CSV table of C-alpha atoms and ligand atoms in Angstrom, one decimal:
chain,number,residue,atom,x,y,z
A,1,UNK,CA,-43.0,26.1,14.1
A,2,UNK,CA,-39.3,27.2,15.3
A,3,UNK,CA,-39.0,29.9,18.2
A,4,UNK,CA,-38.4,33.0,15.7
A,5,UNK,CA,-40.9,31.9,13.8
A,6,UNK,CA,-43.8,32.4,16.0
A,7,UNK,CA,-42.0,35.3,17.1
A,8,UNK,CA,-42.5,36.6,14.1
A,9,UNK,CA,-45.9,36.2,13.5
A,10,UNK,CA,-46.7,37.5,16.7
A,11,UNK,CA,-45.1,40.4,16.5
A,12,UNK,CA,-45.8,40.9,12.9
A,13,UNK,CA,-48.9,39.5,12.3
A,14,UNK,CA,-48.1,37.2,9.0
A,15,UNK,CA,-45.1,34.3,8.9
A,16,UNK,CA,-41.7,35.0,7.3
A,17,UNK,CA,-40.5,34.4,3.9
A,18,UNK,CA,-37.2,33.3,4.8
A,19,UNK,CA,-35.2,32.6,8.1
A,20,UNK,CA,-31.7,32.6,7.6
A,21,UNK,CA,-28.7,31.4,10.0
A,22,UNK,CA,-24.9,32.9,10.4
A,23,UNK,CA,-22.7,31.6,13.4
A,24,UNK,CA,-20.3,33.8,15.6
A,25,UNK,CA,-16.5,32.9,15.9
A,26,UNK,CA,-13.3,32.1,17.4
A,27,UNK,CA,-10.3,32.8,16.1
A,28,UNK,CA,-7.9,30.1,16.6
A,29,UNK,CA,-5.1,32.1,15.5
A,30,UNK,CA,-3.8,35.5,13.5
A,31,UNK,CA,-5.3,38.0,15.9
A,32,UNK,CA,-5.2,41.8,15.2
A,33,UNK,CA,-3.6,40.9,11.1
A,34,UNK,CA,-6.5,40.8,9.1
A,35,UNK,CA,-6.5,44.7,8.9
A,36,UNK,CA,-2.7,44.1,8.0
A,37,UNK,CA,-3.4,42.1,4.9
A,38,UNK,CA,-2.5,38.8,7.1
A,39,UNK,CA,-3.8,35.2,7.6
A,40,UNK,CA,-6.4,34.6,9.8
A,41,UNK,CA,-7.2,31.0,10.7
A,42,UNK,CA,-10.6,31.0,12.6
A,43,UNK,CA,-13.4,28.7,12.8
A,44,UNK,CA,-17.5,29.0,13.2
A,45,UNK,CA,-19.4,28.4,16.5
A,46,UNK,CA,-21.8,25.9,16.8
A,47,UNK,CA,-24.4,29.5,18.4
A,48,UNK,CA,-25.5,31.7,15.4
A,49,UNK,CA,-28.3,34.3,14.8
A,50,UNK,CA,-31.5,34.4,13.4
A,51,UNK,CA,-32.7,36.3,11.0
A,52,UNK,CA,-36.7,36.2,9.7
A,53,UNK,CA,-37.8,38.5,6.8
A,54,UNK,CA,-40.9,39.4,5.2
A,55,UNK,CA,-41.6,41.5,1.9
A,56,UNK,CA,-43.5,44.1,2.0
A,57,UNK,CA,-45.1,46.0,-0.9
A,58,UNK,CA,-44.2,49.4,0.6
A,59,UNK,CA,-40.8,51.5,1.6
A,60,UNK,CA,-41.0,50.3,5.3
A,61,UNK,CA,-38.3,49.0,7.2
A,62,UNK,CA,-40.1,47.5,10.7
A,63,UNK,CA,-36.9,45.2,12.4
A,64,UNK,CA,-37.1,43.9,16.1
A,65,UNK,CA,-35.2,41.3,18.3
A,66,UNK,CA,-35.8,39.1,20.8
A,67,UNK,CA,-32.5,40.2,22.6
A,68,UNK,CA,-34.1,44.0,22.4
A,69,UNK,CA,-37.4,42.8,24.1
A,70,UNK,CA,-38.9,42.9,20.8
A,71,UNK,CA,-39.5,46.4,20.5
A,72,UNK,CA,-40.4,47.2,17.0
A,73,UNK,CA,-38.2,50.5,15.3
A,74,UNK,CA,-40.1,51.7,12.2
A,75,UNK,CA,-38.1,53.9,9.8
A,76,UNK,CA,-38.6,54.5,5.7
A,77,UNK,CA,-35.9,52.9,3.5
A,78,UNK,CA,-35.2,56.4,1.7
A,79,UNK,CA,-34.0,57.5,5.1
A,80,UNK,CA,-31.5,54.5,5.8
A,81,UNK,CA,-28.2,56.0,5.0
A,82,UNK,CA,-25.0,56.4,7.0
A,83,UNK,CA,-25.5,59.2,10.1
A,84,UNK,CA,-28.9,57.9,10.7
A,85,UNK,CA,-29.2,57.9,14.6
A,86,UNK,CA,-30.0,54.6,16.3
A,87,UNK,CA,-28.7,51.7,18.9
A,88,UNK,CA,-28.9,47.5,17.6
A,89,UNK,CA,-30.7,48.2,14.7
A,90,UNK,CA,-28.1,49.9,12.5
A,91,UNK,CA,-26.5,46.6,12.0
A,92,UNK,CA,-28.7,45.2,9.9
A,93,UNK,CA,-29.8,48.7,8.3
A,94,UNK,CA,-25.9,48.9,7.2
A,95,UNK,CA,-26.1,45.3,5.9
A,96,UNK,CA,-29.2,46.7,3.9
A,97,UNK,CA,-28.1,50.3,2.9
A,98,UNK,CA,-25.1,48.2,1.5
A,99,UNK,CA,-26.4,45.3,-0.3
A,100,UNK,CA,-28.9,48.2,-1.8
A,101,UNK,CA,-31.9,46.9,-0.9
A,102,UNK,CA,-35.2,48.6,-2.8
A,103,UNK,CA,-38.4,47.1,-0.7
A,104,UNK,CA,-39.6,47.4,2.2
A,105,UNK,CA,-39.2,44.3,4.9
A,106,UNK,CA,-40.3,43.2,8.0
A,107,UNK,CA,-37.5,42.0,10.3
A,108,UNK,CA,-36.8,39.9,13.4
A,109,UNK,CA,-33.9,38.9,14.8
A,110,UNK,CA,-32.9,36.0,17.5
A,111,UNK,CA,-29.1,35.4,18.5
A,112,UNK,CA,-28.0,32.8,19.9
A,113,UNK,CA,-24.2,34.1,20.2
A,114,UNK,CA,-23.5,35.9,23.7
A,115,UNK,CA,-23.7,38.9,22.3
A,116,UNK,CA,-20.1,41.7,23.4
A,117,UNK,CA,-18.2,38.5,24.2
A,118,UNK,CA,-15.8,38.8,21.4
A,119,UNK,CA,-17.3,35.8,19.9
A,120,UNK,CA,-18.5,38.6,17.1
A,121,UNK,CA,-22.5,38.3,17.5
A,122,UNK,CA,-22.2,41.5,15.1
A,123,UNK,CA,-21.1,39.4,12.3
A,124,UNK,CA,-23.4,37.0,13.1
A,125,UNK,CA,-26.3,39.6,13.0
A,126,UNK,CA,-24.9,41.3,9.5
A,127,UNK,CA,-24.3,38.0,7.9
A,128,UNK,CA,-27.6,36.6,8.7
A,129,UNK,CA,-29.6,39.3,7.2
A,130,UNK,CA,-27.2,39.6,4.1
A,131,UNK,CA,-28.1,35.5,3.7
A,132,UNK,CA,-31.9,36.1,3.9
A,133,UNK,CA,-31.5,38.9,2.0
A,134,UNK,CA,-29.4,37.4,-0.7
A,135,UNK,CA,-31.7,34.8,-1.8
A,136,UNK,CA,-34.9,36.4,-0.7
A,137,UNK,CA,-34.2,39.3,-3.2
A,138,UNK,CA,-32.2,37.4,-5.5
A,139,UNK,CA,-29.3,39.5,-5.6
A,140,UNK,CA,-26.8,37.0,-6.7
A,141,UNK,CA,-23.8,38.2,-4.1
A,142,UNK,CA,-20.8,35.7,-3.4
A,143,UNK,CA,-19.7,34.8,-0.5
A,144,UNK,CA,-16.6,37.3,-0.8
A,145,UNK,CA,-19.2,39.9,-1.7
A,146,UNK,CA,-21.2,39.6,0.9
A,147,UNK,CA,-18.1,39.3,3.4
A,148,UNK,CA,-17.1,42.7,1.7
A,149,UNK,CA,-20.3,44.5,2.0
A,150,UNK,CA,-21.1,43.2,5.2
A,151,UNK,CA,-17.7,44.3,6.5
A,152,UNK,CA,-18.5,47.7,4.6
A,153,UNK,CA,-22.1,48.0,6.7
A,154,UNK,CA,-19.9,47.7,9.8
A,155,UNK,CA,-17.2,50.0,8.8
A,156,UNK,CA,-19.1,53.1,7.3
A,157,UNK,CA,-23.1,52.6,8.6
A,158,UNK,CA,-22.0,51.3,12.5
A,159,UNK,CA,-18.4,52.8,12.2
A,160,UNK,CA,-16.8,50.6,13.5
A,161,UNK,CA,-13.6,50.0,12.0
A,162,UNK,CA,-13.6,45.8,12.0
A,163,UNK,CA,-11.3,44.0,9.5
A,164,UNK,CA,-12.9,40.9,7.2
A,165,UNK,CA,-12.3,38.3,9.0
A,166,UNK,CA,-15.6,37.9,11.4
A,167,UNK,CA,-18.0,38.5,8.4
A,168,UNK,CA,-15.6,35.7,5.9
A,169,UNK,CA,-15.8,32.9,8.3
A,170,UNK,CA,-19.5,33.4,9.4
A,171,UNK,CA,-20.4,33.2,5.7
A,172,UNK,CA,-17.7,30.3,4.8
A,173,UNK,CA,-17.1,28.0,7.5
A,174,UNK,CA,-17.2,24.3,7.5
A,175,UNK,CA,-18.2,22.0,9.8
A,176,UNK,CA,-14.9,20.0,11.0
A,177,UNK,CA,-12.8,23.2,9.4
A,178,UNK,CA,-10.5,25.7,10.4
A,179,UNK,CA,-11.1,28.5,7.8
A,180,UNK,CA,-7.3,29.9,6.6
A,181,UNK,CA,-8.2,33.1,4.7
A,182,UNK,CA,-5.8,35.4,3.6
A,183,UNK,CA,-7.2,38.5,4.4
A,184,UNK,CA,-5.7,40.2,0.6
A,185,UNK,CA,-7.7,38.6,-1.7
A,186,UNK,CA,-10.1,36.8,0.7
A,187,UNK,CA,-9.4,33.2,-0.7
A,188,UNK,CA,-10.0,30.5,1.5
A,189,UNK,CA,-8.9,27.1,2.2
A,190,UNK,CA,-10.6,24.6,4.7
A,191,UNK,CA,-8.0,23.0,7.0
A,192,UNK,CA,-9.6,20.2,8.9
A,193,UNK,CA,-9.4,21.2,12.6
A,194,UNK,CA,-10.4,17.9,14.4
A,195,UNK,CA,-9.6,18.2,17.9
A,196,UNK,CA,-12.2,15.3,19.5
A,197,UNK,CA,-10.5,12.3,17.8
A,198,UNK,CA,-7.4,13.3,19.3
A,199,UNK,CA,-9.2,13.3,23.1
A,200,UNK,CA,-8.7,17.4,23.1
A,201,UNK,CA,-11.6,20.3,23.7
A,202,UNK,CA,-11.0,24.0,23.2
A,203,UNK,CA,-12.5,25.8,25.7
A,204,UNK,CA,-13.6,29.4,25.5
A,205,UNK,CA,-14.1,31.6,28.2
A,206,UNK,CA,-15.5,34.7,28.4
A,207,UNK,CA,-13.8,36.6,31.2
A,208,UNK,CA,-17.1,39.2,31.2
A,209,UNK,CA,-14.5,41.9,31.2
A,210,UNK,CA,-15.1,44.7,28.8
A,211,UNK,CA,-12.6,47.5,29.3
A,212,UNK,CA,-13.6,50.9,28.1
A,213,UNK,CA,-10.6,51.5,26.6
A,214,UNK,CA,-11.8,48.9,23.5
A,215,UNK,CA,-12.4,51.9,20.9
A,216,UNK,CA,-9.7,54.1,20.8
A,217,UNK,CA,-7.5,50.7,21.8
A,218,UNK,CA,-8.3,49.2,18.2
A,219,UNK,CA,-8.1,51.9,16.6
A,220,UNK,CA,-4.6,53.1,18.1
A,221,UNK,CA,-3.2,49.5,17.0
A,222,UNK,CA,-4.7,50.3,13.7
A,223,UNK,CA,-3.1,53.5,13.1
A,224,UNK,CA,0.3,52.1,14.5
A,225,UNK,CA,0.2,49.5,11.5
A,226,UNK,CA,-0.8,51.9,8.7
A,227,UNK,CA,2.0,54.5,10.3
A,228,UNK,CA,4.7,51.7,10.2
A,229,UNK,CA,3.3,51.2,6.3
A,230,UNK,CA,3.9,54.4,5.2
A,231,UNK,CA,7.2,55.4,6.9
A,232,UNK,CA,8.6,52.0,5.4
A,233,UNK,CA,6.9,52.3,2.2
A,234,UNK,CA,5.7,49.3,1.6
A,235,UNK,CA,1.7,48.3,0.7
A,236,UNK,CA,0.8,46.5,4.3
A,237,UNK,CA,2.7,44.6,7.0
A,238,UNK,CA,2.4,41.3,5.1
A,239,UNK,CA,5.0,42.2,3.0
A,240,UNK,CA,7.7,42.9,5.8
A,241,UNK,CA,9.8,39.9,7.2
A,242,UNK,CA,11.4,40.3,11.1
A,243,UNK,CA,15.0,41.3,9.3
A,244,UNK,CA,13.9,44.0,7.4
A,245,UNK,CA,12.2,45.0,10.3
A,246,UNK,CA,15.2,45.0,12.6
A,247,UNK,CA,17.0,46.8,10.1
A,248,UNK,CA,14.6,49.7,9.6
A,249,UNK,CA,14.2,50.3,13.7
A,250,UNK,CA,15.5,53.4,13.2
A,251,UNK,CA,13.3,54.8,10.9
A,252,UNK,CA,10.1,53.7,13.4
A,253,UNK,CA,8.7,54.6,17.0
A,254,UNK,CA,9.4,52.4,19.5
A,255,UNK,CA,5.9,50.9,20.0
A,256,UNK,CA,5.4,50.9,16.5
A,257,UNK,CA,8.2,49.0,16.1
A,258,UNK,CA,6.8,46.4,18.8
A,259,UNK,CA,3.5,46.4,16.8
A,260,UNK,CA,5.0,45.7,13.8
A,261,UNK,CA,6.6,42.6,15.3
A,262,UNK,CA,3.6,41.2,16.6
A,263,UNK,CA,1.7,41.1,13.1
A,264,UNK,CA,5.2,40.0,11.4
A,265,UNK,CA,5.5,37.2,13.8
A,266,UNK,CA,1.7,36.5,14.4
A,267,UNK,CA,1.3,36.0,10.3
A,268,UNK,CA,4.4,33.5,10.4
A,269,UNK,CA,2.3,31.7,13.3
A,270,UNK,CA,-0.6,31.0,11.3
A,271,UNK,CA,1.5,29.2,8.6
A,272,UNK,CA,3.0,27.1,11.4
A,273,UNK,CA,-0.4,26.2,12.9
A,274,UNK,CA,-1.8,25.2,9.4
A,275,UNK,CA,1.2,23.1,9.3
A,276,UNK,CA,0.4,21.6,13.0
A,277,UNK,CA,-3.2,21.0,12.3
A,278,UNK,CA,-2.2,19.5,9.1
A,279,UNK,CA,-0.1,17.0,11.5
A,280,UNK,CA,-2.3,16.6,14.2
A,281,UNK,CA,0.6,18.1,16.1
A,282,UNK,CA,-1.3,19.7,18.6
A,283,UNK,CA,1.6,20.0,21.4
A,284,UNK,CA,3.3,22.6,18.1
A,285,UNK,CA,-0.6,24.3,17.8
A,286,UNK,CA,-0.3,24.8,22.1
A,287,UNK,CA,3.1,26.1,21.5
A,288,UNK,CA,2.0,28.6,18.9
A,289,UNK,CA,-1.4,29.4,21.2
A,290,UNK,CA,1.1,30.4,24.1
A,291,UNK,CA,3.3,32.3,21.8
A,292,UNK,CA,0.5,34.7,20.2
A,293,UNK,CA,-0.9,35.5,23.7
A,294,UNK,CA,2.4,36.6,24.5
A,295,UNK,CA,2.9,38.8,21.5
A,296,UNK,CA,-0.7,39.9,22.3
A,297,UNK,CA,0.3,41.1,25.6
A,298,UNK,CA,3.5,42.2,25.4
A,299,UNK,CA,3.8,43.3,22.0
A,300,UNK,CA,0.6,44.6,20.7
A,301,UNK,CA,-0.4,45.4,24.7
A,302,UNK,CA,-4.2,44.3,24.1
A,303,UNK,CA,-4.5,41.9,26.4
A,304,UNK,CA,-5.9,42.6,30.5
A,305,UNK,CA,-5.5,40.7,33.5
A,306,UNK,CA,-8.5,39.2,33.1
A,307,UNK,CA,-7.5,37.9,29.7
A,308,UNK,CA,-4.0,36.6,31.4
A,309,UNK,CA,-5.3,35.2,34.3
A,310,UNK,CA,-7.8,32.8,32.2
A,311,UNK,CA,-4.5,31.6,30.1
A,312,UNK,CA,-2.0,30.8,33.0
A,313,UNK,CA,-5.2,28.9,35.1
A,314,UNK,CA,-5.8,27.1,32.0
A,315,UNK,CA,-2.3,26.4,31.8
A,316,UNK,CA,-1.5,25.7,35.2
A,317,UNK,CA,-4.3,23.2,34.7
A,318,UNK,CA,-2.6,21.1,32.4
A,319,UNK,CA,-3.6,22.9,29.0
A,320,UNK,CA,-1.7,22.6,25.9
A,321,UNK,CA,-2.0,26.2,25.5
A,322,UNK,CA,-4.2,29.6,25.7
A,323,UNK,CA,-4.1,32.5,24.3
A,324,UNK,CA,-6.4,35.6,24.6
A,325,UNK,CA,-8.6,36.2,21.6
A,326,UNK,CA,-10.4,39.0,19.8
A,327,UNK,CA,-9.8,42.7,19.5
A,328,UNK,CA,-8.8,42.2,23.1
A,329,UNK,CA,-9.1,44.4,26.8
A,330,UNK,CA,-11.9,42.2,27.8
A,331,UNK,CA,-13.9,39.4,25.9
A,332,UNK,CA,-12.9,35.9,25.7
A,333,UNK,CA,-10.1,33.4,25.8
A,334,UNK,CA,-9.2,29.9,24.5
A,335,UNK,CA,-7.6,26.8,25.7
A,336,UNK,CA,-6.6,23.8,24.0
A,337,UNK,CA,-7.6,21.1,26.5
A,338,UNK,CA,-7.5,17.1,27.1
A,339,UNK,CA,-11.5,16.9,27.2
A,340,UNK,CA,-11.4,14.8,30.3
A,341,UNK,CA,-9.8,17.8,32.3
A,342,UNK,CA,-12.5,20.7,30.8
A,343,UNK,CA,-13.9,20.6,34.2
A,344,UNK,CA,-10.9,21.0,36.3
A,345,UNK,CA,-9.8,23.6,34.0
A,346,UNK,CA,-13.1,25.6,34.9
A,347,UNK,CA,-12.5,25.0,37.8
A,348,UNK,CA,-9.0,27.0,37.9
A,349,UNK,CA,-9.9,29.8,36.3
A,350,UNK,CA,-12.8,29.9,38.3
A,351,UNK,CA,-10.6,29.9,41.4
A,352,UNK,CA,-8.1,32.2,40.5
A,353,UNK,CA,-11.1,34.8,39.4
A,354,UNK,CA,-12.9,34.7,42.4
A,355,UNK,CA,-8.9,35.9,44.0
A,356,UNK,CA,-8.8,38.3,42.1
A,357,UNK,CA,-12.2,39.5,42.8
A,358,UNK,CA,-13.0,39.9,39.2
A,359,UNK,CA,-16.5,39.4,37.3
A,360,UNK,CA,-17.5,35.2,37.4
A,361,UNK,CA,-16.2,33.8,33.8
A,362,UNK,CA,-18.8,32.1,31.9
A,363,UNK,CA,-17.6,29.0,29.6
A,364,UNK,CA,-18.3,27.5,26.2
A,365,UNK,CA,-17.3,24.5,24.4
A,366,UNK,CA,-17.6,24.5,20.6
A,367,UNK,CA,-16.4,22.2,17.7
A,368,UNK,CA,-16.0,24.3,14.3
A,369,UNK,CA,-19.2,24.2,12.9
A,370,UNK,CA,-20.9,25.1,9.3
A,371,UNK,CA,-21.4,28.9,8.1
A,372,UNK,CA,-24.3,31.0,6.8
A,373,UNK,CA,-27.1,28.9,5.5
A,374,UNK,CA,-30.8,29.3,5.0
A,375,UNK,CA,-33.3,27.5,7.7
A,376,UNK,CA,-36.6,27.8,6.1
A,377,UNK,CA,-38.4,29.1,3.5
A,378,UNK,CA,-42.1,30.1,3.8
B,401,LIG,P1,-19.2,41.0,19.5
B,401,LIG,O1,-19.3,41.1,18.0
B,401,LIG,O2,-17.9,40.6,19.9
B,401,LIG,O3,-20.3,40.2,20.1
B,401,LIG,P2,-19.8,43.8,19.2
B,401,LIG,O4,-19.7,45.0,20.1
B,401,LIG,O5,-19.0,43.9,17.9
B,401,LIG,O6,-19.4,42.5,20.0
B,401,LIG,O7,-21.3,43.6,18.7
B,401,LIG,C1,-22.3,43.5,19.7
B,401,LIG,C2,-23.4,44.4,19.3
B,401,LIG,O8,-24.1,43.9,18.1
B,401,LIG,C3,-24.5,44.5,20.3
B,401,LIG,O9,-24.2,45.6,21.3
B,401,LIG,C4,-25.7,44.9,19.5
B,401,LIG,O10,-25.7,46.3,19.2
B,401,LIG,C5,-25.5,44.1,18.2
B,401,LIG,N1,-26.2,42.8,18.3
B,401,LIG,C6,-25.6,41.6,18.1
B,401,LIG,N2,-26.5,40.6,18.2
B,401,LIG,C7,-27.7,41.2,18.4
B,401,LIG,C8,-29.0,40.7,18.6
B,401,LIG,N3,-29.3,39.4,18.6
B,401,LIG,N4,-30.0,41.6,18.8
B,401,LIG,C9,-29.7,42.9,18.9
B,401,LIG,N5,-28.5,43.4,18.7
B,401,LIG,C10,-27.5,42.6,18.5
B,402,LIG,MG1,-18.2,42.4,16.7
């Protein structure tokens, strides 16, 4: 019997019908462009979530987690709609108030993905519960439908305003795969991201920083785009090249004009690192790492010293490059490292932390890994 499992019963007395499993993330690159109608190019964590359901024959929602000590919160299904107080749980009442679920369930959740680290445990959450629920219910959602509706449940039941991508690559992923989605029409391609039989490691570090100003940042960056849109008339940033965008300075604010040029230049990043990945040319993929971190910090100004000082240690170290990751202010980092220097690398950024008197990093290491599946069936 797995952990959840006996979880489970404990807690609710019976086993589950289903467990069902969705990893978190890192986004190797294309950061803040999937709201722009970009390419993303991220790839699954080998930590995911949990998620154990039950049937019941009544209109009862009962959802706990082990990460929330288990406390059981009760509510009716007729009352699960979008303003309906509440902390954790409203993640996977959105996933259910979108997917339109009609029976009552028992719930428990166990994730494995540090959760606030920017290695999206939320999408891990959502797209758990929208697996179990898919083929517990039968409702017969694809992949793209669940990454829309899952993305939706974020959006309009949490409100937060995420893009696709976290919810698209927990649900799609491939072990050994980089996932390149274009974030328009959601189609996906695996690009074989092999970094072990070429002696490299990416490292992820979570700096532990999370800067208040996370909300209103994302959603200021957001606005910037959708303003540059409209005053340029055109249907989303994808469709704007870096001369067109010199030529219509005028027209746009200075930061929006420095905003623009990140996503412009981050999109045509992406292509390049399919093409370096496609190579093995992982000195071009460092390259490209360095360069987005810049555009991160200087253009779309999301990064923090934190975030900084993990990339130049890493560097200093003798990475191929690093680059900050996420909606930014805080959360993690990556580095593209020789795996026989992973600990001297730690090492750095460890050193240059405890300087700088910030919060100790913590460290992962993670080869892409598969998406959503289900574990068990009762
Ligand atoms: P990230 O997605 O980068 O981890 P978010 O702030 O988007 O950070 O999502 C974290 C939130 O998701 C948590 O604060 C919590 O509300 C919810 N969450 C994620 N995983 C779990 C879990 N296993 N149990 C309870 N809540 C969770
Ligand atoms: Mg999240």
């Amino acid at each position: 019997m797995s952990h959840i499992d006996k979880k489970f019963v404990e807690t609710f007395g019976q086993s589950p019908d289903i467990i069902a499993a969705a990893p978190g993330r890192v986004n190797l690159i294309g950061e803040h462009i999937d709201y722009s109608d970009g390419f993303v190019l991220p790839f699954a964590i080998n930590d995911r979530t949990y998620a154990a359901v039950r049937v019941r024959d009544d209109r009862k929602i009962r959802i706990a987690s082990i990460q929330r000590k288990n406390r059981i919160v009760e509510v009716n299904l007729d009352v699960v709609k979008p303003g309906l107080k509440g902390e954790w749980e409203r993640y996977p009442l959105g996933v259910m108030w979108a997917m339109g679920l009609e029976k009552g369930i028992d719930i428990m959740i166990d994730g494995h993905v540090p959760l606030g680290a920017g290695l999206s445990s939320s999408a891990a959450l959502e797209c758990s519960v929208a697996t179990a629920l898919n083929h517990l219910f039968s409702f017969g959602y694809s992949l793209e439908e669940l990454a829309r509706l899952t993305q939706k449940a974020e959006n309009e039941y949490v409100g937060v305003p995420c893009g696709i991508m976290d919810q698209s690559v927990s649900l799609m992923a491939q072990t050994g795969s980089a996932l390149l989605l274009d974030c328009r029409d959601l189609t996906t391609q695996n690009i074989a991201f092999d970094v072990a039989s070429s002696g490299l490691e990416l490292l992820i570090i979570d700096t532990q920083a999370h800067h208040s100003l996370t909300d209103g940042g994302y959603a200021e960056r957001r606005a910037a785009c959708e303003s540059v849109v409209k005053k340029l008339e055109i249907k989303s940033l994808r469709e704007l090249d870096l001369i067109t965008l010199e030529a219509s300075r005028s027209k746009i604010s200075d930061t929006e004009f420095k905003r623009a040029r990140h996503a412009v230049t981050e999109m045509k990043r992406v292509m390049e690192a399919v093409l370096a990945l496609e190579t093995k040319n992982f000195v071009a993929l460092g390259i490209l790492l360095n360069q987005s971190h810049a555009s991160l910090r200087d253009d779309y100004n999301v990064s923090c010293p934190e975030l900084n000082a993990a990339v130049e240690a890493s560097l200093s170290a003798g990475a191929l490059g690093a680059r900050m990751v996420g909606g930014g202010f805080g959360g993690s980092a990556i580095a593209l490292i020789k795996a026989a220097q992973v600990r001297e690398t730690i090492a750095a950024v460890e050193k240059v932390f405890v300087e700088n008197k910030f919060k100790a990093p913590r460290f992962f290491t993670s080869l892409p890994s598969q998406g959503a599946e289900i574990i068990q069936r009762g």
